Amino acid sequence: MEQTLVLIKPDAVGAHHIGDITKAYEEDGLQIRAMKMMQMTDRIARIHYAEHLEKPFYGELAAFMTSAPLVAMVLAGENAIARVRELHGATNPANAAEGTIRKRFAKNGSENAVHASDSPESAAREVHIFFSETEIF
C-alpha cells in the first residue's frame, strides 16, 4: 500500500474547507494514516521546499506557507500518489478539471489549496518532515 503526504494549505484552512477536502480523499477510498493541524515554520519550509530555495518565487511561497495553520496528512492506498494528484487537479485552478479539489477550492495558482507528493521518493522524504513513525497508523 502506497503512502503520500498531503498538505491542506493555509488558504483552504482559512476558508473552512478541511472537511470537504478530507471527505474527497475518504470517498475515493484512501485511508488517513496520520493528520495534524500545525503552523509551518521557516525551518520546515526550507527543508520541505529545499529544491526551490534558490528560485525567485521561494520567498513568496515560504511566506504563504508559514502565514497561518495548515493540515498535514499521510494518506494510504493502492496508487495513492497518482490518485491524490488526480483528485487535486492542475496546479492552476483555471486549468483544473471540474470537480477536482483545486477547481473547487483553490484561489489561484499560488494559493492552490493543497500539496501532494509527486513520486514515491518525494513521499518517503516529505512524510518524515511532518510525521515521526509513531504518528503514522
C-alpha positions as semicolon CSV with decimal commas, in nm:
position;residue;x (nm);y (nm);z (nm)
1;M;0,000;0,000;0,000
2;E;0,147;0,332;-0,109
3;Q;0,164;0,640;0,117
4;T;0,172;1,007;0,026
5;L;0,193;1,337;0,207
6;V;-0,085;1,589;0,164
7;L;-0,090;1,943;0,296
8;I;-0,415;2,135;0,312
9;K;-0,265;2,480;0,268
10;P;-0,338;2,793;0,474
11;D;-0,580;2,935;0,215
12;A;-0,805;2,629;0,226
13;V;-0,781;2,602;0,607
14;G;-0,874;2,969;0,641
15;A;-1,170;2,923;0,405
16;H;-1,302;2,631;0,617
17;H;-1,251;2,359;0,353
18;I;-1,072;2,098;0,569
19;G;-1,378;1,875;0,598
20;D;-1,472;1,894;0,229
21;I;-1,117;1,816;0,117
22;T;-1,075;1,531;0,365
23;K;-1,411;1,389;0,255
24;A;-1,290;1,378;-0,108
25;Y;-0,997;1,155;-0,007
26;E;-1,213;0,924;0,202
27;E;-1,480;0,898;-0,068
28;D;-1,206;0,787;-0,307
29;G;-1,119;0,504;-0,067
30;L;-0,793;0,649;0,061
31;Q;-0,705;0,587;0,425
32;I;-0,595;0,865;0,658
33;R;-0,291;0,724;0,840
34;A;-0,189;1,049;1,014
35;M;-0,331;1,401;1,039
36;K;-0,250;1,715;1,234
37;M;-0,302;2,088;1,223
38;M;0,018;2,285;1,257
39;Q;0,194;2,605;1,164
40;M;0,480;2,554;0,918
41;T;0,797;2,719;1,045
42;D;1,068;2,881;0,833
43;R;1,291;2,581;0,911
44;I;1,031;2,329;0,793
45;A;0,966;2,538;0,480
46;R;1,339;2,535;0,397
47;I;1,353;2,156;0,438
48;H;1,026;2,081;0,258
49;Y;1,094;2,316;-0,034
50;A;1,473;2,260;-0,048
51;E;1,468;2,223;-0,428
52;H;1,315;2,571;-0,458
53;L;1,541;2,766;-0,219
54;E;1,729;2,948;-0,495
55;K;1,428;3,011;-0,718
56;P;1,280;3,362;-0,737
57;F;0,939;3,252;-0,607
58;Y;1,070;3,080;-0,292
59;G;1,029;3,385;-0,063
60;E;0,665;3,432;-0,158
61;L;0,597;3,056;-0,130
62;A;0,756;3,032;0,215
63;A;0,577;3,345;0,337
64;F;0,242;3,200;0,228
65;M;0,303;2,852;0,372
66;T;0,416;2,992;0,710
67;S;0,143;3,258;0,728
68;A;-0,128;3,054;0,902
69;P;-0,210;2,699;1,012
70;L;-0,221;2,410;0,765
71;V;-0,326;2,047;0,793
72;A;-0,067;1,778;0,723
73;M;-0,185;1,428;0,638
74;V;-0,049;1,091;0,538
75;L;-0,285;0,911;0,303
76;A;-0,251;0,548;0,201
77;G;-0,399;0,327;-0,065
78;E;-0,323;0,149;-0,387
79;N;-0,158;0,401;-0,623
80;A;-0,219;0,671;-0,360
81;I;0,023;0,922;-0,513
82;A;-0,137;0,921;-0,858
83;R;-0,489;0,907;-0,717
84;V;-0,434;1,206;-0,488
85;R;-0,275;1,410;-0,766
86;E;-0,573;1,332;-0,989
87;L;-0,814;1,435;-0,714
88;H;-0,623;1,762;-0,674
89;G;-0,623;1,860;-1,040
90;A;-0,388;2,101;-1,216
91;T;-0,180;2,340;-1,003
92;N;-0,360;2,640;-1,152
93;P;-0,732;2,603;-1,077
94;A;-0,816;2,771;-1,408
95;N;-0,669;2,463;-1,579
96;A;-0,805;2,205;-1,333
97;A;-1,079;1,962;-1,432
98;E;-1,429;2,019;-1,299
99;G;-1,488;1,859;-0,961
100;T;-1,121;1,846;-0,861
101;I;-1,015;1,988;-0,527
102;R;-0,828;2,279;-0,683
103;K;-1,113;2,364;-0,920
104;R;-1,350;2,371;-0,622
105;F;-1,133;2,535;-0,353
106;A;-0,816;2,700;-0,488
107;K;-0,793;3,078;-0,518
108;N;-0,521;3,085;-0,787
109;G;-0,201;2,913;-0,899
110;S;-0,015;3,016;-0,584
111;E;-0,289;2,979;-0,324
112;N;-0,399;2,645;-0,462
113;A;-0,549;2,474;-0,155
114;V;-0,341;2,154;-0,142
115;H;0,002;1,997;-0,188
116;A;0,076;1,632;-0,258
117;S;0,394;1,433;-0,307
118;D;0,474;1,380;-0,675
119;S;0,665;1,049;-0,655
120;P;0,738;0,761;-0,417
121;E;1,079;0,918;-0,345
122;S;0,924;1,256;-0,263
123;A;0,658;1,090;-0,048
124;A;0,917;0,899;0,152
125;R;1,111;1,221;0,216
126;E;0,814;1,453;0,275
127;V;0,615;1,229;0,509
128;H;0,902;1,227;0,757
129;I;0,942;1,604;0,752
130;F;0,597;1,629;0,911
131;F;0,548;1,298;1,096
132;S;0,750;1,053;1,301
133;E;0,689;0,681;1,255
134;T;0,498;0,670;1,584
135;E;0,245;0,922;1,448
136;I;0,158;0,716;1,141
137;F;-0,102;0,444;1,192
